[in-house]
Short mmCIF file of C-alpha atoms and ligand atoms in Angstrom, two decimals:
data_model
loop_
_atom_site.label_atom_id
_atom_site.label_comp_id
_atom_site.label_asym_id
_atom_site.label_seq_id
_atom_site.Cartn_x
_atom_site.Cartn_y
_atom_site.Cartn_z
CA MET A 30 -36.55 15.10 51.86
CA TYR A 31 -39.40 15.75 49.66
CA CYS A 32 -40.35 19.18 48.53
CA SER A 33 -43.94 18.48 49.71
CA GLU A 34 -46.04 16.39 51.87
CA LEU A 35 -48.19 15.57 48.63
CA GLY A 36 -44.85 14.51 47.12
CA GLU A 37 -44.00 12.53 50.20
CA GLN A 38 -47.74 10.65 49.80
CA TRP A 39 -47.45 10.32 46.39
CA HIS A 40 -43.57 8.66 46.64
CA ALA A 41 -45.20 6.09 49.24
CA ALA A 42 -48.09 5.22 47.26
CA ARG A 43 -45.60 3.67 44.61
CA VAL A 44 -42.87 0.95 44.50
CA GLU A 45 -39.41 2.27 45.12
CA PRO A 46 -37.88 3.56 41.96
CA ALA A 47 -34.71 1.97 40.62
CA LEU A 48 -33.40 5.53 39.34
CA GLY A 49 -33.91 9.13 39.62
CA HIS A 50 -37.09 8.77 37.38
CA LEU A 51 -37.68 12.52 35.75
CA ASP A 52 -39.50 11.42 32.86
CA SER A 53 -43.40 11.71 33.46
CA ALA A 54 -43.55 13.27 30.03
CA SER A 55 -42.95 9.74 28.62
CA ALA A 56 -44.58 7.63 31.35
CA GLY A 57 -45.41 8.57 34.75
CA ARG A 58 -45.01 5.83 37.38
CA SER A 59 -48.17 4.03 38.33
CA SER A 60 -49.30 3.64 41.93
CA SER A 61 -49.63 0.02 43.71
CA GLY A 62 -53.35 1.00 43.34
CA VAL A 63 -53.41 1.16 39.98
CA ILE A 64 -51.31 -2.13 39.37
CA ALA A 65 -53.55 -4.06 41.60
CA THR A 66 -56.60 -3.01 39.69
CA LEU A 67 -54.95 -4.27 36.76
CA HIS A 68 -53.58 -7.48 37.89
CA GLN A 69 -57.05 -7.96 39.41
CA HIS A 70 -59.04 -7.73 36.58
CA LEU A 71 -56.90 -10.10 34.69
CA ILE A 72 -57.20 -12.69 37.50
CA ARG A 73 -61.13 -12.09 37.37
CA GLU A 74 -61.29 -12.34 33.38
CA ALA A 75 -59.20 -15.83 33.92
CA GLU A 76 -61.79 -16.88 36.34
CA THR A 77 -65.40 -15.81 34.61
CA GLY A 78 -64.09 -15.04 30.84
CA SER A 79 -63.32 -11.52 29.97
CA TYR A 80 -66.98 -10.69 29.02
CA VAL A 81 -68.49 -11.46 32.20
CA ALA A 82 -65.48 -9.81 33.90
CA SER A 83 -66.12 -6.72 32.13
CA ASP A 84 -70.08 -6.51 32.81
CA GLU A 85 -69.52 -6.79 36.34
CA ARG A 86 -67.24 -3.58 36.43
CA ALA A 87 -69.64 -1.58 33.99
CA ALA A 88 -70.45 0.49 37.02
CA ASP A 89 -66.93 0.98 37.91
CA LEU A 90 -65.97 1.86 34.10
CA HIS A 91 -68.64 4.69 34.16
CA GLU A 92 -67.66 6.09 37.52
CA GLY A 93 -63.99 6.00 35.68
CA ARG A 94 -65.24 7.91 32.85
CA ARG A 95 -67.40 10.17 35.43
CA ALA A 96 -64.57 11.02 37.22
CA LEU A 97 -62.22 11.51 34.18
CA GLY A 98 -64.84 13.75 33.00
CA SER A 99 -64.61 16.14 35.93
CA LEU A 100 -60.86 16.78 35.11
CA ILE A 101 -61.46 17.36 31.46
CA GLY A 102 -65.10 18.94 31.53
CA HIS A 103 -67.00 16.33 29.87
CA ARG A 104 -69.94 14.16 31.20
CA PRO A 105 -69.18 10.49 31.28
CA GLU A 106 -71.53 9.20 28.03
CA GLU A 107 -69.32 11.97 25.80
CA ILE A 108 -66.17 10.06 26.72
CA SER A 109 -64.51 6.59 25.19
CA PHE A 110 -61.90 5.07 26.10
CA ARG A 111 -59.09 4.44 23.38
CA ASP A 112 -55.88 2.84 22.94
CA SER A 113 -53.61 5.72 23.06
CA ALA A 114 -53.81 9.45 22.55
CA ARG A 115 -53.02 8.84 18.54
CA ALA A 116 -55.51 6.47 18.21
CA ALA A 117 -57.90 8.84 19.69
CA LEU A 118 -57.07 11.53 16.90
CA ARG A 119 -57.04 8.97 14.23
CA GLY A 120 -60.61 8.06 15.35
CA LEU A 121 -61.71 11.76 15.72
CA LEU A 122 -60.67 12.65 12.17
CA ASN A 123 -61.74 9.48 10.38
CA GLY A 124 -65.34 10.52 11.68
CA MET A 125 -65.53 14.25 11.51
CA LYS A 126 -67.79 15.54 8.80
CA LEU A 127 -65.33 18.13 7.08
CA PRO A 128 -65.23 19.68 3.61
CA ILE A 129 -62.96 18.62 0.83
CA SER A 130 -59.21 19.85 1.72
CA PRO A 131 -60.08 21.32 5.10
CA THR A 132 -58.17 24.14 7.08
CA VAL A 133 -56.90 23.48 10.59
CA TRP A 134 -55.10 26.27 12.55
CA VAL A 135 -52.29 24.90 14.89
CA ALA A 136 -49.92 26.84 17.56
CA LYS A 137 -46.31 26.48 17.17
CA ASN A 138 -45.87 23.52 19.78
CA GLU A 139 -48.07 21.38 17.64
CA PHE A 140 -46.93 17.56 18.13
CA GLY A 141 -45.12 16.29 14.90
CA PRO A 142 -47.25 13.03 14.62
CA ASN A 143 -50.33 14.89 14.58
CA LEU A 144 -49.32 16.93 11.91
CA ASP A 145 -48.58 13.85 9.87
CA GLU A 146 -52.16 12.92 10.43
CA PHE A 147 -53.04 16.40 9.01
CA GLU A 148 -50.97 15.74 6.16
CA ARG A 149 -51.84 12.33 5.22
CA ARG A 150 -55.47 13.66 4.65
CA ASP A 151 -54.28 16.91 2.98
CA TYR A 152 -55.54 19.28 5.50
CA ALA A 153 -54.43 22.88 4.82
CA VAL A 154 -52.27 23.73 8.30
CA ARG A 155 -51.77 27.39 9.48
CA THR A 156 -50.11 28.32 12.50
CA MET A 157 -51.77 30.70 14.88
CA PRO A 158 -50.30 34.08 15.62
CA GLU A 159 -47.68 33.83 18.96
CA ALA A 160 -47.49 36.33 21.71
CA ASP A 161 -43.90 35.68 22.53
CA VAL A 162 -40.82 33.83 21.82
CA TYR A 163 -41.92 30.60 23.93
CA GLY A 164 -44.50 30.22 21.45
CA HIS A 165 -47.84 31.01 23.28
CA VAL A 166 -50.85 31.77 21.07
CA ASP A 167 -51.44 35.22 20.95
CA VAL A 168 -55.52 35.39 21.67
CA ASP A 169 -56.07 38.86 20.76
CA SER A 170 -54.22 38.60 17.25
CA LEU A 171 -55.98 35.31 17.01
CA GLU A 172 -59.67 37.00 17.68
CA ASN A 173 -58.85 39.52 15.14
CA MET A 174 -57.77 36.90 12.52
CA LEU A 175 -61.04 34.95 13.06
CA GLN A 176 -62.94 37.82 12.08
CA PHE A 177 -61.61 37.64 8.68
CA GLU A 178 -61.24 34.09 8.23
CA GLN A 179 -62.28 31.04 9.86
CA PRO A 180 -60.55 27.42 9.51
CA ASP A 181 -62.65 24.43 9.59
CA PHE A 182 -61.48 24.00 13.21
CA ILE A 183 -58.48 24.42 15.60
CA HIS A 184 -56.32 21.95 16.76
CA VAL A 185 -54.04 23.00 19.77
CA CYS A 186 -51.56 20.76 21.95
CA HIS A 187 -52.65 22.18 25.67
CA ILE A 188 -48.70 21.12 26.26
CA GLY A 189 -46.76 19.87 23.27
CA SER A 190 -44.17 17.03 23.65
CA ALA A 191 -41.15 19.61 23.68
CA SER A 192 -41.80 22.14 25.69
CA GLY A 193 -43.52 23.17 28.87
CA VAL A 194 -45.37 25.92 27.35
CA VAL A 195 -48.72 25.71 28.38
CA GLN A 196 -51.38 27.24 25.70
CA PRO A 197 -54.47 29.61 27.04
CA VAL A 198 -56.75 27.09 25.91
CA ALA A 199 -59.70 28.55 27.66
CA GLN A 200 -59.20 31.80 26.09
CA ILE A 201 -58.60 30.47 22.59
CA VAL A 202 -61.97 28.46 22.94
CA GLU A 203 -63.70 31.55 23.95
CA VAL A 204 -62.57 33.42 20.78
CA ALA A 205 -63.02 30.51 18.35
CA HIS A 206 -66.48 29.72 19.63
CA ALA A 207 -67.19 33.42 19.05
CA ALA A 208 -66.39 33.14 15.39
CA GLY A 209 -68.23 29.81 15.37
CA VAL A 210 -65.30 27.51 14.88
CA PRO A 211 -64.82 24.39 16.85
CA VAL A 212 -61.76 23.56 18.92
CA VAL A 213 -60.13 20.32 19.44
CA VAL A 214 -57.33 19.92 22.20
CA ASP A 215 -54.61 17.35 22.69
CA MET A 216 -54.57 16.64 26.37
CA ALA A 217 -51.93 13.80 26.45
CA GLN A 218 -49.39 16.54 28.35
CA ALA A 219 -51.83 18.52 30.09
CA VAL A 220 -54.44 16.09 31.83
CA GLY A 221 -53.31 15.23 35.37
CA HIS A 222 -50.97 17.76 35.01
CA VAL A 223 -52.61 21.61 34.67
CA PRO A 224 -56.22 22.46 34.67
CA THR A 225 -58.07 21.10 31.75
CA VAL A 226 -61.73 22.19 31.95
CA THR A 227 -61.61 24.52 29.01
CA GLY A 228 -65.11 24.37 27.18
CA ALA A 229 -63.40 22.62 24.25
CA ASP A 230 -65.43 20.61 21.75
CA VAL A 231 -63.20 17.54 21.57
CA VAL A 232 -60.50 16.65 24.11
CA TYR A 233 -58.39 13.64 23.83
CA GLY A 234 -55.40 12.40 25.78
CA THR A 235 -53.70 9.50 27.37
CA SER A 236 -53.46 7.56 30.53
CA ARG A 237 -49.78 7.00 31.09
CA LYS A 238 -48.12 10.34 31.43
CA TRP A 239 -49.27 12.92 34.28
CA LEU A 240 -52.29 10.73 35.50
CA THR A 241 -49.47 7.80 35.97
CA GLY A 242 -51.99 5.29 34.56
CA PRO A 243 -51.23 2.20 32.44
CA ARG A 244 -49.81 2.18 29.07
CA GLY A 245 -52.24 1.20 26.28
CA VAL A 246 -55.07 3.35 27.12
CA GLY A 247 -56.12 6.81 25.96
CA PHE A 248 -59.59 8.53 25.73
CA LEU A 249 -61.47 10.80 23.50
CA ALA A 250 -64.41 13.02 24.59
CA VAL A 251 -66.94 14.89 22.02
CA ARG A 252 -69.26 17.27 23.60
CA ASP A 253 -72.60 16.60 22.84
CA ASP A 254 -73.31 20.05 21.72
CA SER A 255 -70.10 20.06 19.77
CA ARG A 256 -69.77 22.46 16.63
CA VAL A 257 -68.23 19.34 15.14
CA GLU A 258 -70.15 16.32 13.67
CA VAL A 259 -68.51 13.06 14.55
CA ALA A 260 -69.39 9.65 14.00
CA ILE A 261 -67.15 7.56 16.42
CA GLU A 262 -66.79 3.76 15.74
CA SER A 263 -66.64 1.60 19.20
CA SER A 264 -63.74 -0.69 19.46
CA GLU A 265 -62.30 -3.80 21.17
CA SER A 266 -61.06 -2.54 24.40
CA PHE A 267 -58.50 -2.92 27.24
CA ILE A 268 -60.93 -3.09 30.03
CA ALA A 269 -58.09 -3.80 32.82
CA GLY A 270 -55.95 -0.87 31.53
CA GLN A 271 -59.28 1.18 31.68
CA LEU A 272 -60.28 0.29 34.97
CA ALA A 273 -56.61 1.07 36.11
CA LEU A 274 -56.92 4.48 34.66
CA SER A 275 -59.82 4.97 36.79
CA THR A 276 -57.92 4.14 39.70
CA ALA A 277 -55.20 6.50 38.70
CA VAL A 278 -57.78 9.21 38.17
CA ALA A 279 -59.50 8.57 41.41
CA GLU A 280 -56.10 8.84 43.44
CA PHE A 281 -55.61 11.99 41.28
CA LEU A 282 -59.03 13.33 42.48
CA ALA A 283 -58.24 12.43 46.04
CA MET A 284 -55.17 14.40 46.16
CA GLY A 285 -57.20 17.40 45.15
CA GLN A 286 -56.59 18.44 41.81
CA GLN A 287 -56.10 22.28 42.18
CA HIS A 288 -53.65 21.03 44.95
CA ALA A 289 -51.73 18.73 42.60
CA TYR A 290 -51.68 21.32 39.89
CA ARG A 291 -50.07 23.93 42.16
CA GLU A 292 -47.36 21.62 43.60
CA LEU A 293 -46.55 20.62 39.85
CA ALA A 294 -46.43 24.08 39.14
CA ALA A 295 -43.91 24.89 41.95
CA VAL A 296 -41.78 21.29 40.83
CA GLY A 297 -41.53 23.03 37.44
CA ARG A 298 -40.41 26.41 38.58
CA MET A 299 -37.97 25.06 41.12
CA THR A 300 -36.38 22.34 38.36
CA ARG A 301 -36.09 25.91 36.35
CA GLU A 302 -34.53 27.56 38.67
CA ARG A 303 -32.05 25.06 39.58
CA LEU A 304 -31.22 24.33 35.97
CA HIS A 305 -31.06 27.94 34.73
CA GLY A 306 -27.88 29.06 33.67
CA ILE A 307 -25.92 25.92 34.06
CA GLY A 308 -23.04 25.66 31.83
CA SER A 309 -24.23 26.97 28.07
CA TRP A 310 -27.45 24.68 28.49
CA GLU A 311 -30.47 27.09 28.31
CA VAL A 312 -33.97 26.57 29.98
CA MET A 313 -36.58 26.88 27.01
CA GLU A 314 -39.71 28.20 29.19
CA PRO A 315 -40.27 31.16 31.38
CA ILE A 316 -39.16 29.92 35.09
CA ASP A 317 -42.65 30.23 36.42
CA GLU A 318 -44.62 28.70 33.36
CA PRO A 319 -47.03 26.82 35.43
CA SER A 320 -45.88 23.03 34.29
CA ALA A 321 -43.70 20.64 35.44
CA LEU A 322 -42.56 20.02 31.97
CA VAL A 323 -39.15 21.57 31.64
CA THR A 324 -36.37 21.62 28.28
CA LEU A 325 -33.23 22.39 28.23
CA ALA A 326 -31.16 23.76 24.70
CA PRO A 327 -27.73 22.33 24.42
CA PRO A 328 -24.74 24.44 23.88
CA PRO A 329 -24.31 26.28 20.48
CA GLY A 330 -22.95 23.40 18.21
CA TRP A 331 -24.18 20.20 19.83
CA ARG A 332 -25.84 18.04 17.38
CA PRO A 333 -29.00 15.72 17.93
CA ALA A 334 -26.59 12.82 18.35
CA ASP A 335 -24.94 14.75 21.39
CA VAL A 336 -28.21 15.19 22.97
CA LEU A 337 -29.02 11.43 22.51
CA ALA A 338 -25.49 10.74 24.22
CA ALA A 339 -25.96 13.04 26.85
CA ARG A 340 -29.30 11.52 27.59
CA ASP A 341 -27.48 8.16 27.77
CA ARG A 342 -24.68 9.78 30.00
CA LEU A 343 -27.52 10.58 32.49
CA LEU A 344 -29.19 6.94 32.37
CA GLU A 345 -26.05 5.68 33.55
CA LEU A 346 -25.62 8.23 36.09
CA GLY A 347 -29.17 6.87 37.39
CA LEU A 348 -31.23 9.98 36.11
CA LEU A 349 -34.22 9.55 33.56
CA VAL A 350 -34.51 11.93 30.82
CA THR A 351 -35.83 12.56 27.45
CA ALA A 352 -33.82 13.70 24.50
CA ALA A 353 -36.67 15.50 22.50
CA ASP A 354 -35.41 15.38 18.80
CA SER A 355 -37.36 17.98 16.50
CA TRP A 356 -39.71 15.69 15.28
CA ARG A 357 -42.00 15.97 18.54
CA ALA A 358 -42.49 19.87 17.08
CA PRO A 359 -41.37 20.34 13.95
CA LEU A 360 -43.05 24.07 13.66
CA ALA A 361 -40.88 25.15 16.77
CA GLY A 362 -37.29 24.41 15.09
CA GLU A 363 -34.30 21.94 14.35
CA GLN A 364 -33.31 22.05 17.80
CA SER A 365 -32.96 18.85 19.79
CA LEU A 366 -33.67 19.36 23.44
CA LEU A 367 -32.99 17.36 26.64
CA ARG A 368 -36.66 16.97 28.32
CA VAL A 369 -36.87 16.98 32.28
CA SER A 370 -40.23 16.09 33.72
CA PRO A 371 -40.30 14.94 37.42
CA HIS A 372 -43.41 14.38 39.09
CA LEU A 373 -44.61 15.29 42.53
CA ASP A 374 -42.02 13.37 44.30
CA VAL A 375 -38.71 15.38 42.68
CA ARG A 376 -36.16 15.53 45.73
CA ARG A 377 -33.72 18.60 45.50
CA GLU A 378 -30.59 16.02 45.25
CA GLN A 379 -31.84 14.47 42.10
CA LEU A 380 -31.92 18.43 40.28
CA ASP A 381 -28.53 18.93 42.16
CA GLN A 382 -27.01 15.66 40.75
CA LEU A 383 -28.87 16.79 37.19
CA ALA A 384 -27.18 20.23 37.08
CA THR A 385 -23.56 18.74 38.13
CA ALA A 386 -23.88 16.25 35.56
CA ILE A 387 -25.17 18.83 32.91
CA ARG A 388 -22.15 21.41 33.70
CA THR A 389 -19.75 18.70 33.20
CA MET A 390 -21.06 17.75 29.85
CA GLY A 391 -21.55 21.83 28.70
CA TYR A 392 -18.42 21.99 27.06
C1 LIG B 28 -47.38 11.70 23.87
C2 LIG B 28 -48.18 12.59 23.30
C3 LIG B 28 -48.79 12.18 22.16
C4 LIG B 28 -49.32 10.81 22.07
O1 LIG B 28 -49.79 9.97 22.93
P1 LIG B 28 -49.84 8.38 22.84
O2 LIG B 28 -50.68 8.14 24.06
O3 LIG B 28 -48.55 7.80 23.02
O4 LIG B 28 -50.32 8.12 21.56
C5 LIG B 28 -49.89 13.12 21.59
N1 LIG B 28 -49.39 14.27 21.86
C6 LIG B 28 -48.70 14.97 22.55
C7 LIG B 28 -48.43 16.13 23.07
C8 LIG B 28 -47.70 13.98 23.43
O5 LIG B 28 -46.86 14.29 24.28
#
């Protein structure tokens, strides 16, 4: 029924879904263990008061940071929990010591709201060279460019919000560091999805997507030997959520992270193979891109409102996907896309159902 034993286990650890949930890129389905952690801590806060309850769990929170650190290549002391990825980026940009009108280089898949944060602060934004039509960064050209000119930092979405393209972050970090340029990585769509130990100076992300932790928790990690100077302020925090994220990370590690990444890549490949060539829709990633985030461009002439209507129609049929408007990745074009992001428990019948529904909407 499921495509792998891991998928079956992952499914069994969760309540039965009320629909075909193919939308992990918005928010993955949390496990019953994650929900229990959240619930138990809220009860404990009511029993002892929130501060005593949080002191009791200090060691567990440290262990949570350690486990998360093993996914992203950071030490626990370098990690702080935030409310969201957006909050992490804001905290970072507010604390970073930069010259007046700094320059940042980004990739074509840059997340629109991140560009807004740069614009609001008057940063000069430039796009890194692309190796192909999919928008992978061309690391060789980047290396050449960096010999002539260095931005104050490079910011890259490991995976963006409107494309399953996986950027070659470790190679970007290598050439950037050789030129003395720090790298900041948005891992909101990457953590718990693809390998994320990259050597980057700063990384940040969110709990609720591929890691399937709770909403309302994000993280920011700044290497001690980072090339950026940052002063990070602490903030009031959602301890139950942080503990629940820690449970989600522990469950992810227990699956075997490399095993999970391989299976998610296989899920993406199977999804793209199934949806490729349906009606006049077009799969926008290479078939074997190693991610489970899949985007489909609609037939020619479709407007954003038509894509939104298609998403609503799919929901009526019991399939949850995203209508991804162009604000998510404004440098990649005007196109609205359907974003399909199944997790490990996707079933072939769900993809068949999706393919059939899309085919009939194709004209
Ligand atoms: C979802 C997302 C974010 C924002 O995450 P929040 O936790 O909602 O702030 C940032 N970048 C990318 C690429 C995303 O997909």
